[in-house]
Coordinates of C-alpha atoms and ligand atoms in Angstrom, one line a residue:
X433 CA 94.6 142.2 79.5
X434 CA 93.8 138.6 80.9
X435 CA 91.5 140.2 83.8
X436 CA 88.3 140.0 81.9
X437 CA 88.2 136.8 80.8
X438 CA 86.9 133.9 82.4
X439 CA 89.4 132.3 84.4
X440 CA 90.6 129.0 82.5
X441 CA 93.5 127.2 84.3
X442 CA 94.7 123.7 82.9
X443 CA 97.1 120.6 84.8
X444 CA 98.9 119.2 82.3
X445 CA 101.1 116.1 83.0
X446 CA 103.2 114.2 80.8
X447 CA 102.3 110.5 80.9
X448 CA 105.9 109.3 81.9
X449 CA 104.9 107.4 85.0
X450 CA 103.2 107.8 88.1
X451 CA 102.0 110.8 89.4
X452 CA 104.1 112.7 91.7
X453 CA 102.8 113.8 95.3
X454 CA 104.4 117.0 94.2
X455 CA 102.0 117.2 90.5
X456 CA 98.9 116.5 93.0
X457 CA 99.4 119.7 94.7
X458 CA 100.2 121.2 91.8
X459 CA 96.7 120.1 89.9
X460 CA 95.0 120.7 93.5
X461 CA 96.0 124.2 93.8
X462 CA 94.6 125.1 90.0
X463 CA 91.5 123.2 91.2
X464 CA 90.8 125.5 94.1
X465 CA 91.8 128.3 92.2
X466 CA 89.6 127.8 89.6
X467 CA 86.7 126.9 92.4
X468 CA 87.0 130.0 93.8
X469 CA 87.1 131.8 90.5
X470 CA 84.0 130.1 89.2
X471 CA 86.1 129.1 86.3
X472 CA 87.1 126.0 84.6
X473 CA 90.3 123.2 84.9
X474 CA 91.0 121.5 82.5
X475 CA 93.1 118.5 81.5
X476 CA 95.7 118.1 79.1
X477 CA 98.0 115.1 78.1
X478 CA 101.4 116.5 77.4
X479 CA 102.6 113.6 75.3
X480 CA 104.7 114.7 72.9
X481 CA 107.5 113.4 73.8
X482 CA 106.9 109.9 72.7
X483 CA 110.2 107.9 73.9
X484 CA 108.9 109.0 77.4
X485 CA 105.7 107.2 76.8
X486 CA 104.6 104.6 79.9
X487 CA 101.4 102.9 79.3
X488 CA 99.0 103.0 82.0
X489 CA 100.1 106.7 83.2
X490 CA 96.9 108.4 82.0
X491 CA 94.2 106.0 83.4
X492 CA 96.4 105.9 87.3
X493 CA 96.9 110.3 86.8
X494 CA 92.9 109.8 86.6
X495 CA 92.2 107.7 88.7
X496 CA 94.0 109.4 91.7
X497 CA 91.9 112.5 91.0
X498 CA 89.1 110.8 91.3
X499 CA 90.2 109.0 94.2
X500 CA 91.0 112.2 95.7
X501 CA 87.6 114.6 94.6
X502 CA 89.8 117.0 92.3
X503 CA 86.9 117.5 89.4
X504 CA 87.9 118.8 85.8
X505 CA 85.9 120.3 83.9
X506 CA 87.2 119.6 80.7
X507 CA 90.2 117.5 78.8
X508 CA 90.9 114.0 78.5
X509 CA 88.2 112.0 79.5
X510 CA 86.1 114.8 80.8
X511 CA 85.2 116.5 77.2
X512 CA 85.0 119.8 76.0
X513 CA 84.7 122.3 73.1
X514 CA 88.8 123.5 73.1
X515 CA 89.8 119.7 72.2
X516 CA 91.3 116.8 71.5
X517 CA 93.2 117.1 74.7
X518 CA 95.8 114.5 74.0
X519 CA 98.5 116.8 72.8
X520 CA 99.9 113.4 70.2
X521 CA 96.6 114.1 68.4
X522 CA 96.8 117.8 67.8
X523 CA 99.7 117.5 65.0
X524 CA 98.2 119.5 62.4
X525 CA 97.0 122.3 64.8
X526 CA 100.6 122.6 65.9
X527 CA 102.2 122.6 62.2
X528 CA 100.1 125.7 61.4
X529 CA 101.7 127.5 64.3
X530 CA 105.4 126.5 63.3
X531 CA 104.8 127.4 59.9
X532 CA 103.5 130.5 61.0
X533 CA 106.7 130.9 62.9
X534 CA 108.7 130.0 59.7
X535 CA 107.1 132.4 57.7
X536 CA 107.2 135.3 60.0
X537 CA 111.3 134.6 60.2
X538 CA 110.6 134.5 64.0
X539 CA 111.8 130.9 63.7
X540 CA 114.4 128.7 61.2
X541 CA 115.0 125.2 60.2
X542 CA 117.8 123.5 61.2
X543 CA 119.4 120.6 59.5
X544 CA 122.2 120.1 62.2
X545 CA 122.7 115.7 63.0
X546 CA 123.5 114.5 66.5
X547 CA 126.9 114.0 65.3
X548 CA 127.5 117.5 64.5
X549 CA 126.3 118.6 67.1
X550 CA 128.0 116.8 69.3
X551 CA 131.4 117.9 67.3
X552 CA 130.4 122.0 68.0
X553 CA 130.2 121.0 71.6
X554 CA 133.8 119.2 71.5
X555 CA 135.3 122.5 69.9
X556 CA 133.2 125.4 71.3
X557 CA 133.2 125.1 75.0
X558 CA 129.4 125.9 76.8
X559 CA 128.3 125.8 73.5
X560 CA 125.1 126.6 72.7
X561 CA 122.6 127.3 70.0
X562 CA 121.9 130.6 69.7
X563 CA 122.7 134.2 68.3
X564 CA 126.4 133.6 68.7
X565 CA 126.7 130.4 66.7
X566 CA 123.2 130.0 64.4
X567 CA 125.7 131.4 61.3
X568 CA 128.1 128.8 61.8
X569 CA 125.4 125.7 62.0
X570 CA 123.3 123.7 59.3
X571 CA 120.4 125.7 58.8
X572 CA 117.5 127.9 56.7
X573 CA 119.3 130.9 58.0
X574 CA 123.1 129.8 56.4
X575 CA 122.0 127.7 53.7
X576 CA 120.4 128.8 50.5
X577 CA 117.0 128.3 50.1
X578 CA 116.9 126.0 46.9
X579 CA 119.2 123.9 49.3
X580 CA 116.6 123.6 51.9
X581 CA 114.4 122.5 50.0
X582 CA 116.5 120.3 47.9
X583 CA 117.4 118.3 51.9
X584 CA 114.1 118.3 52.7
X585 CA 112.5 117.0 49.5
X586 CA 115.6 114.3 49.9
X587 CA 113.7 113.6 53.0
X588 CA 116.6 115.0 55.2
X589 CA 115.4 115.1 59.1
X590 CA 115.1 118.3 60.4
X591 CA 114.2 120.5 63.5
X592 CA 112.4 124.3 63.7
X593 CA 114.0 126.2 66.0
X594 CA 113.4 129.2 67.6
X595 CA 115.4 132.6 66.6
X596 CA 115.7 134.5 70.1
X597 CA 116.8 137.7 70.0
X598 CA 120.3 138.2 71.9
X599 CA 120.5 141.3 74.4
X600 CA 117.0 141.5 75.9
X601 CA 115.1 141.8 79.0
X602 CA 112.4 138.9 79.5
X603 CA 110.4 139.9 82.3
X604 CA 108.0 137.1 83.8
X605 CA 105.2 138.3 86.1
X606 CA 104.6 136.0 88.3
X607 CA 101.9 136.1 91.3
X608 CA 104.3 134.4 93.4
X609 CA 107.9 135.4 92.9
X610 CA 106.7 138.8 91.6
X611 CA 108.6 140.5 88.4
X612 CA 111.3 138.3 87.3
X613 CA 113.5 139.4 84.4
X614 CA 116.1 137.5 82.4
X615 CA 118.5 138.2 79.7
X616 CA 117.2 136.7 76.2
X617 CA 121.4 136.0 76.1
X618 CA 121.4 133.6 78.0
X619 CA 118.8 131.6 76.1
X620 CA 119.5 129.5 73.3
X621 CA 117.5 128.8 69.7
X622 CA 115.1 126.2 71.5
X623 CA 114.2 123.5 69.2
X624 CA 109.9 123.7 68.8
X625 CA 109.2 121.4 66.3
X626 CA 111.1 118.1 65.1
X627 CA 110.6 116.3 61.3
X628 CA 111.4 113.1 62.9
X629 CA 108.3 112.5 64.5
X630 CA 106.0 115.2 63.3
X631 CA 105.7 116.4 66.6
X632 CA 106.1 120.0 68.7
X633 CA 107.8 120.0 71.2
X634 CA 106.9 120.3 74.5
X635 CA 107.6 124.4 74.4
X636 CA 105.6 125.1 71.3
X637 CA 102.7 122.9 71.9
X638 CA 102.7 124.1 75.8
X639 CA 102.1 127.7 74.6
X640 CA 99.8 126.6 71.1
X641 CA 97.6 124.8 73.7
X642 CA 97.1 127.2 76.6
X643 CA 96.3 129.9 73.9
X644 CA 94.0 127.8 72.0
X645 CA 92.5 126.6 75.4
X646 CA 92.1 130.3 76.4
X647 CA 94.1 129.4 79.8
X648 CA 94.2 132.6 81.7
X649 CA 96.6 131.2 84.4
X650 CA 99.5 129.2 84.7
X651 CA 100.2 127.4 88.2
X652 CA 102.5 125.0 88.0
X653 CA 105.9 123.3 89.5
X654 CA 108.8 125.6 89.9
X655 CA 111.0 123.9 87.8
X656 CA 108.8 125.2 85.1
X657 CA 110.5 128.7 85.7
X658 CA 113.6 128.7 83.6
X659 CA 111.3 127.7 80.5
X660 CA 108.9 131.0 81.0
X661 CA 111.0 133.3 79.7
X662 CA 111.3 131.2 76.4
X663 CA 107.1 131.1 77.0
X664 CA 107.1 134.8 77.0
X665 CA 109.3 135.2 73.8
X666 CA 106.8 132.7 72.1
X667 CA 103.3 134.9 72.8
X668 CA 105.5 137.8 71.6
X669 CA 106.3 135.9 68.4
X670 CA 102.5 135.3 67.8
X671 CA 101.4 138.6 69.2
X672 CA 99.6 137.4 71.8
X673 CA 100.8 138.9 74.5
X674 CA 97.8 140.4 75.7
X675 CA 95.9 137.6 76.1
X676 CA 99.2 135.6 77.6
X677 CA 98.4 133.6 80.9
X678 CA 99.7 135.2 84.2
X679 CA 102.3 132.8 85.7
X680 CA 102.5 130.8 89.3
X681 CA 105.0 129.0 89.7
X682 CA 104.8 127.1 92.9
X683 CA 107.5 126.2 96.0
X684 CA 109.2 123.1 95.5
X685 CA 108.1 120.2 97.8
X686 CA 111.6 119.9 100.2
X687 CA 112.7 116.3 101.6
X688 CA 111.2 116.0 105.3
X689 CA 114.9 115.9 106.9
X690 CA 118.1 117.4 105.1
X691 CA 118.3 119.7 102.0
X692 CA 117.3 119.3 98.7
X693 CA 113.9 118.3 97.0
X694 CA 111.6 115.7 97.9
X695 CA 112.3 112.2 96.0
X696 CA 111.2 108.4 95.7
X697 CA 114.5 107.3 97.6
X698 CA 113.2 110.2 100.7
X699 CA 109.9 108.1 100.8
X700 CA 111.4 104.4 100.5
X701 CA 114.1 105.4 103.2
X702 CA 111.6 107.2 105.8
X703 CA 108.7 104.3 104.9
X704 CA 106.1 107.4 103.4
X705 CA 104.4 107.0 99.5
X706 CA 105.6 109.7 97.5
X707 CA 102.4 108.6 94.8
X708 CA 98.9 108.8 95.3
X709 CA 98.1 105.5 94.5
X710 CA 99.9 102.2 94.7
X711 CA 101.9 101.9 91.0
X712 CA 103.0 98.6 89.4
X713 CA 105.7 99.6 87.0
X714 CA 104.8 97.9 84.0
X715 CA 108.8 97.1 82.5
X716 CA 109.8 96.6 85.9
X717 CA 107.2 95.3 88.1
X718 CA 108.3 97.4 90.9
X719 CA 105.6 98.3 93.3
X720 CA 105.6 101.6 94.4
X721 CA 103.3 102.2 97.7
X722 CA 100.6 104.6 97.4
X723 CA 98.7 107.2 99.6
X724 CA 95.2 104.9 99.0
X725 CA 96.9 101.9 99.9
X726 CA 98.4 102.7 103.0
X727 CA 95.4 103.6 104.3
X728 CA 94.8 107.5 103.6
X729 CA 92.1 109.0 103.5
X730 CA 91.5 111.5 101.0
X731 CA 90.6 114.6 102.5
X732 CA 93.2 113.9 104.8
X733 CA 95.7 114.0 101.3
X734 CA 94.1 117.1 100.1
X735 CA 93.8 118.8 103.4
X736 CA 97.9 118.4 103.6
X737 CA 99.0 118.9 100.2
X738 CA 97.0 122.6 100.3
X739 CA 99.1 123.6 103.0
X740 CA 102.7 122.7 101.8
X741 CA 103.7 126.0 100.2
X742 CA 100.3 128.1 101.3
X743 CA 98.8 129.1 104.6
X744 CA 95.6 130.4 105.5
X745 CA 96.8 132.3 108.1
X746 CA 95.2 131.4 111.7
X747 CA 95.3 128.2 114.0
X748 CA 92.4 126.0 112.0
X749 CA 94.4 123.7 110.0
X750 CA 91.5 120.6 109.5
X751 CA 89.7 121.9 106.3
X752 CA 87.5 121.3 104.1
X753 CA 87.9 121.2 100.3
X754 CA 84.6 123.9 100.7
X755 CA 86.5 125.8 102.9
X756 CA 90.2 125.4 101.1
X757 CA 88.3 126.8 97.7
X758 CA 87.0 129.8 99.9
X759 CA 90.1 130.7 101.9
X760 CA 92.7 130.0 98.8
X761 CA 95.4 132.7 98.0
X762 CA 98.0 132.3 95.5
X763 CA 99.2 135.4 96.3
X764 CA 100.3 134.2 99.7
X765 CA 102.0 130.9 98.9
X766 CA 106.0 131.1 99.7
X767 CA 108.7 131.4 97.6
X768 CA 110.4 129.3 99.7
X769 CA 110.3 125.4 99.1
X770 CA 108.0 123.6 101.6
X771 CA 109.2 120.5 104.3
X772 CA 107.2 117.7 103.1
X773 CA 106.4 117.2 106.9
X774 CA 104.8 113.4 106.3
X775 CA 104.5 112.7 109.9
X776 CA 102.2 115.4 109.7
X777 CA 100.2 113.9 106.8
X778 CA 100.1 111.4 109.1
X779 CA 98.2 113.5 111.9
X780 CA 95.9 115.0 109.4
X781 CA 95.1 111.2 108.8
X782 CA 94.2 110.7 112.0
X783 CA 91.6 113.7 112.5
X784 CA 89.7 112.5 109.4
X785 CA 89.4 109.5 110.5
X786 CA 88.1 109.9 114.2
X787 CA 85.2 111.9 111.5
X788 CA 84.6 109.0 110.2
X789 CA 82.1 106.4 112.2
X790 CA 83.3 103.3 113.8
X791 CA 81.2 101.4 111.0
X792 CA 83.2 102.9 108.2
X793 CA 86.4 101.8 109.9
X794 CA 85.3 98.1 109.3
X795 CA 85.7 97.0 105.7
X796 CA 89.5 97.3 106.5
X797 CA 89.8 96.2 109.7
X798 CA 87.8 93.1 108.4
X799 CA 90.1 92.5 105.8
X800 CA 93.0 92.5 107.9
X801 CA 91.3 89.9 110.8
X802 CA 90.6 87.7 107.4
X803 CA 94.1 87.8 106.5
X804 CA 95.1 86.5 110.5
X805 CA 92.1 83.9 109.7
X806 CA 90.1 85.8 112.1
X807 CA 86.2 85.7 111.3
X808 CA 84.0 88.6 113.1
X809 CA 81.3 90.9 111.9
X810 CA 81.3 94.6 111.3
X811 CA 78.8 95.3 114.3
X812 CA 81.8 93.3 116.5
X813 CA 84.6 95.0 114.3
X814 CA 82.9 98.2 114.8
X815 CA 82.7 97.8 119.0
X816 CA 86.4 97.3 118.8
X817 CA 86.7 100.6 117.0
X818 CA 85.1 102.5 119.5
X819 CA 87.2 101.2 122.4
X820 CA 90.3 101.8 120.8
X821 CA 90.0 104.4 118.5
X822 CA 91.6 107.0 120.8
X823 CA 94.5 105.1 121.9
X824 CA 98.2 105.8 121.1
X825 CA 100.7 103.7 119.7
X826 CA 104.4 103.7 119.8
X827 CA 106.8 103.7 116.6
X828 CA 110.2 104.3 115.8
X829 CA 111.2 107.6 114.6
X830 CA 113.9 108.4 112.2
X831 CA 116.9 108.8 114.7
X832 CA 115.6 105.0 116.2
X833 CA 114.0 107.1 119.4
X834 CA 110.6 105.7 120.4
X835 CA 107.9 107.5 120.4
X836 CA 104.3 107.7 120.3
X837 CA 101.3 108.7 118.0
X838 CA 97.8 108.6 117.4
X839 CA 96.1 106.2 115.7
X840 CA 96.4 107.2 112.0
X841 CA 95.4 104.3 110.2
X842 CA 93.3 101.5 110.1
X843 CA 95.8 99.3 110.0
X844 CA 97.1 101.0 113.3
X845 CA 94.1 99.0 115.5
X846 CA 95.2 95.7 114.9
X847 CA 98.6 95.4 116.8
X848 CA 96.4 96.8 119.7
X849 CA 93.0 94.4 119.2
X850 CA 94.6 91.4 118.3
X851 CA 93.6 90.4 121.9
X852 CA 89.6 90.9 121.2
X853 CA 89.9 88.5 118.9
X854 CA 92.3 85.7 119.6
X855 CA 92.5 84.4 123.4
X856 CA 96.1 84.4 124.9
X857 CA 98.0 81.1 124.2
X858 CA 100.8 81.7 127.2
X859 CA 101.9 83.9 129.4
X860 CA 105.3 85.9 129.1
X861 CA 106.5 85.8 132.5
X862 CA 109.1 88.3 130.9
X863 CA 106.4 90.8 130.4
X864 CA 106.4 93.3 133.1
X865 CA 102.5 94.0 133.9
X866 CA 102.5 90.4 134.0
X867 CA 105.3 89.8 136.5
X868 CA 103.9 92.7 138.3
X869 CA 100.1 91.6 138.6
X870 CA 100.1 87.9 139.0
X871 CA 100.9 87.1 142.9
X872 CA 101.0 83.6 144.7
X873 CA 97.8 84.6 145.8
X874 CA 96.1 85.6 142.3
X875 CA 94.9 82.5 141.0
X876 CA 92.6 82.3 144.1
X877 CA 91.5 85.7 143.9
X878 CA 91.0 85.1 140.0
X879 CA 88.8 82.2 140.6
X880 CA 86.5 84.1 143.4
X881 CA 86.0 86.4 140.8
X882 CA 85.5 83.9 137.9
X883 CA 82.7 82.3 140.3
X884 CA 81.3 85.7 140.8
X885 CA 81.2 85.9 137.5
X886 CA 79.3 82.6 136.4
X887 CA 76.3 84.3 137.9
X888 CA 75.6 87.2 136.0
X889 CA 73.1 86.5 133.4
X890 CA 73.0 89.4 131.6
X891 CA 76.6 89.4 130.9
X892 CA 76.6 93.7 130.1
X893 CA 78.7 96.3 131.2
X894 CA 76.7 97.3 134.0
X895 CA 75.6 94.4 135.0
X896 CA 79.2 93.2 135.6
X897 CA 79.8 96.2 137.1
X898 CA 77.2 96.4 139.7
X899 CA 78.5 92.6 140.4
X900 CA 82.5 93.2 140.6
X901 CA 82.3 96.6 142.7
X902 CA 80.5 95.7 145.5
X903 CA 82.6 92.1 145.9
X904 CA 86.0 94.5 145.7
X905 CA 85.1 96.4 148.1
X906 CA 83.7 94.1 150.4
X907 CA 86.8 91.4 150.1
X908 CA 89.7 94.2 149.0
X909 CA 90.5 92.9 146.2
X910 CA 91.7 94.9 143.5
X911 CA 91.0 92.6 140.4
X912 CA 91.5 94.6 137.8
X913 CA 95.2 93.8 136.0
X914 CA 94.8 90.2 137.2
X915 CA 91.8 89.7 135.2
X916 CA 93.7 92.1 132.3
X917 CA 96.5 89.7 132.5
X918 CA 94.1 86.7 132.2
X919 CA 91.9 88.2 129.5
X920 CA 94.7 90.3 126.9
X921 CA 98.5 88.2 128.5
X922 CA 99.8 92.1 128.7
X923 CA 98.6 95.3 130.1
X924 CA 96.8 96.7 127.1
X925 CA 93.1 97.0 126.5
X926 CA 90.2 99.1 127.2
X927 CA 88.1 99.4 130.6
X928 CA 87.7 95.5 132.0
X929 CA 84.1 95.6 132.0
X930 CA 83.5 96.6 128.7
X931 CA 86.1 93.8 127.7
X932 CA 84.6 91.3 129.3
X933 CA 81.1 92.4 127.9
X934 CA 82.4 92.1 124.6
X935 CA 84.1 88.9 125.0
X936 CA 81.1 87.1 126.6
X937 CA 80.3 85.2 129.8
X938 CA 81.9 81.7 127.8
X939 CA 84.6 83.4 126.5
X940 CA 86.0 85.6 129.5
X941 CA 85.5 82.6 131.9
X942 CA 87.1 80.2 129.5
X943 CA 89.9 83.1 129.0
X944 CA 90.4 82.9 133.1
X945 CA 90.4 79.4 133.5
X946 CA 93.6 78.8 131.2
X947 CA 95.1 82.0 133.2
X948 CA 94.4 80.5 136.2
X949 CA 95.8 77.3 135.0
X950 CA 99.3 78.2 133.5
X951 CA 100.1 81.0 135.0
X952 CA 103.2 80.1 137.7
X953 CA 105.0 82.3 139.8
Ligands
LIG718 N1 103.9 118.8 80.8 C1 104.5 119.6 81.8 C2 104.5 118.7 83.1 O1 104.7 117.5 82.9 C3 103.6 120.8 82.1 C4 104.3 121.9 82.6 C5 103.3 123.1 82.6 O2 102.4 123.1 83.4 O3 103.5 124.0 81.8 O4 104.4 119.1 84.2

């Protein structure tokens, strides 16, 4: 059996488009399997299917794992000794097998058009191709053999299909969904090979490849398990069941509210990327957003994606990619399909990035004070950080409720530091804190303390401190959401001294004088 061998476990995506959030965890749960297995991933183009084709799908699948730390050890791109990878340039490799197939009588050809076809399915009803009908259809098992030969010499298009066996029991093994068995009945004569365009198709070349690439595993998306059966029949076929990959077959990724499974339209409704990175659909143009570009960071993608559909067990829930290779179980992932919970994706955002230092916050917070015009340096930017870093922000949930969350992004900051930046032009008499905290007798108050502060030299935190304290307590003045109101317009900000500090002697006194100056009430 397979338990022996090196463990060899492949992702293999069709380049049809963007990457699906849902394929990440798929190719991120083979990568910690293999990780913890010592063993190898690898990565395969399934592109067989050539009308499917989108250009550009290959580079952006590699590019997210990169982005995102998933290494492969071999496959497009990477190398290797089991290749080419690219499943388009393994045609010969895959006629052998079908011929083999052919010749075996495990498999026949099949001269059926699209017209007939559709004709069978006007008079049979639920017909399909299989044990029941194969002697009434176009094909190497009806027609003599000196015909077949005669339509294909005639260059006749063709297709090999497979001969299933009615009346059996197919059982699957799976590690997840344990023992599951199916009637070879209900299967029909799957087409594995088609003249048209010298190509396998995706069944055939699935199976050729993993056993060529000595995969010992197959995890992948559950709506892979209606074709294992047909998988299973196929090692049979070539006698290799004993070296056949055990299955996975992993939960489906769930829309965050309602039933069914997770989709683009979930995403674009509820304002959450359903790719990786940002795609530009090259017939379209449509821009879909992306994980990257809305400001994730990676671990904080990986971290979530390994706990849709597995859990460790026990209240940690920030991990590492070290520790999600140690603690990973397949055994222990759910049947079930998993809530793609993005607010939480969200949160786990957030803890990654209070890891990360103020400084590293900077290249995109500068970015987004260039776009407003702003000019400032990461040492400033960086200051700004560390104030606000910890502050909450309110958002609109789903059902339109308000409520509020922790800074998740970047991006997050700037609603909340605008003020660091860019003085107050006016003052919204509307605003509540301002209403509240600027009295007839204010603007005298405010210019006490605006003297007061003209004499501090050393224009520091302390220093302003050890000024404004004494003076408040001597005079009773409280000062402090005046000379908010003066310095932000609103009640928002960090601790007045340390605003003031960063602002500067010019710039808070300058900041005070207009407050002092427009502000009526
Ligand atoms: N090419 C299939 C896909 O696009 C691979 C399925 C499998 O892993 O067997 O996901």
């Amino acid at each position: 059996m397979t338990t022996d061998r090196k463990v060899r476990v492949r992702f293999a995506p069709s380049p049809t488009g963007p990457l699906h959030i849902g394929g990440v965890r798929t190719a991120l749960y083979n990568y910690l399997f293999a990780r913890q297995a010592g063993g190898e991933l690898i990565f395969r183009i399934e592109d067989t299917d050539s009308t499917r084709f989108v250009p550009g799908a290959e580079e952006y699948i590699i590019e997210s794992f990169r982005w995102l730390g998933i290494e492969f050890d071999e496959g497009v791109s990477f190398g290797g000794n089991h290749g080419p990878y690219r499943q388009s340039e393994r045609r010969d490799i895959y006629k052998t097998y079908v011929d083999q197939l052919l010749a075996a009588g495990k498999a026949y050809i099949a001269f059926d058009t699209p017209e007939e076809l559709d004709n069978k399915r006007k008079e049979v009803e639920n017909f399909q191709y299989d044990a029941s009908t194969r002697m009434q259809m176009r094909n190497s098992l009806t027609l003599p053999a000196s015909e077949v030969e005669r339509l294909i010499a005639e260059g006749n298009q063709y297709v090999v299909r497979f001969k299933i066996e009615p009346g059996r029991d197919v059982q699957v093994d799976d590690i997840i969904r344990g023992m599951v068995s199916i009637n070879s009945s209900v299967l029909d004569d799957k087409v594995l090979y088609k003249s048209a365009d010298q190509l396998p198709t995706y069944h055939l070349a699935n199976i050729v490849d993993d056993h060529l690439m000595e995969v010992t595993h197959v995890i992948r998306g559950e709506e892979w398990l209606p074709s294992a059966p047909l998988h299973v029949l196929l090692y049979e076929a070539f006698g290799w069941t004993d070296t056949m990959p055990r299955f996975a077959h992993l939960p489906l990724l769930l829309k965050p509210v309602g039933n069914g499974k997770l989709s683009k339209r979930d995403g674009d409704k509820l304002g959450f990327p359903v790719f990786p990175l940002e795609w530009h659909d090259p017939k379209t143009g449509e821009v879909s957003k992306g994980y990257r570009e809305q400001g994730y960071l990676p671990e904080a993608v990986v971290n979530f994606l390994a706990l849709l559909g597995w859990n460790p067990g026990g209240e940690k829930e920030v991990l590492t990619m070290q520790e999600l290779i140690q603690m990973f179980d397949l055994s222990k992932c759910s049947k079930a399909g998993a809530r793609f919970d993005y607010v939480k994706a969200m949160w786990f955002n957030h803890q990654y990035l209070l890891q990360h230092p103020a400084m590293e916050w900077t290249p995109q917070l500068d970015k987004i004070l260039r776009a407003e015009g702003i000019e400032s340096t990461p040492e400033r930017e960086a200051q700004v950080v560390e104030m606000m870093k910890q502050k909450v922000i309110e958002y609109t949930d789903n059902e339109g409720n308000k409520k509020k969350r922790n800074i998740s992004f970047v991006s997050d900051l700037w609603p909340l530091c605008r003020f660091f930046f860019t003085a107050p032009q006016s003052y919204d008499s509307a605003d509540k804190f301002v209403r509240k905290n600027w009295k007839a007798e204010t603007a005298g108050e405010m210019r006490q303390l605006a003297n007061l502060l003209s004499t501090i030299d050393n224009f520091s935190v302390e220093d302003i401190k050890a000024k404004v304290e004494p003076w408040a307590e001597q005079t009773g003045i409280r000062p402090w959401n005046a000379w908010r109101v003066a310095l932000v317009g609103t009640g928002q900000g960090p601790d007045m001294y340390e605003l003031s500090a960063f602002l500067g002697k010019e710039e808070t006194l300058k900041r005070m004088e207009h407050a002092i100056e427009s502000i009526d009430c």
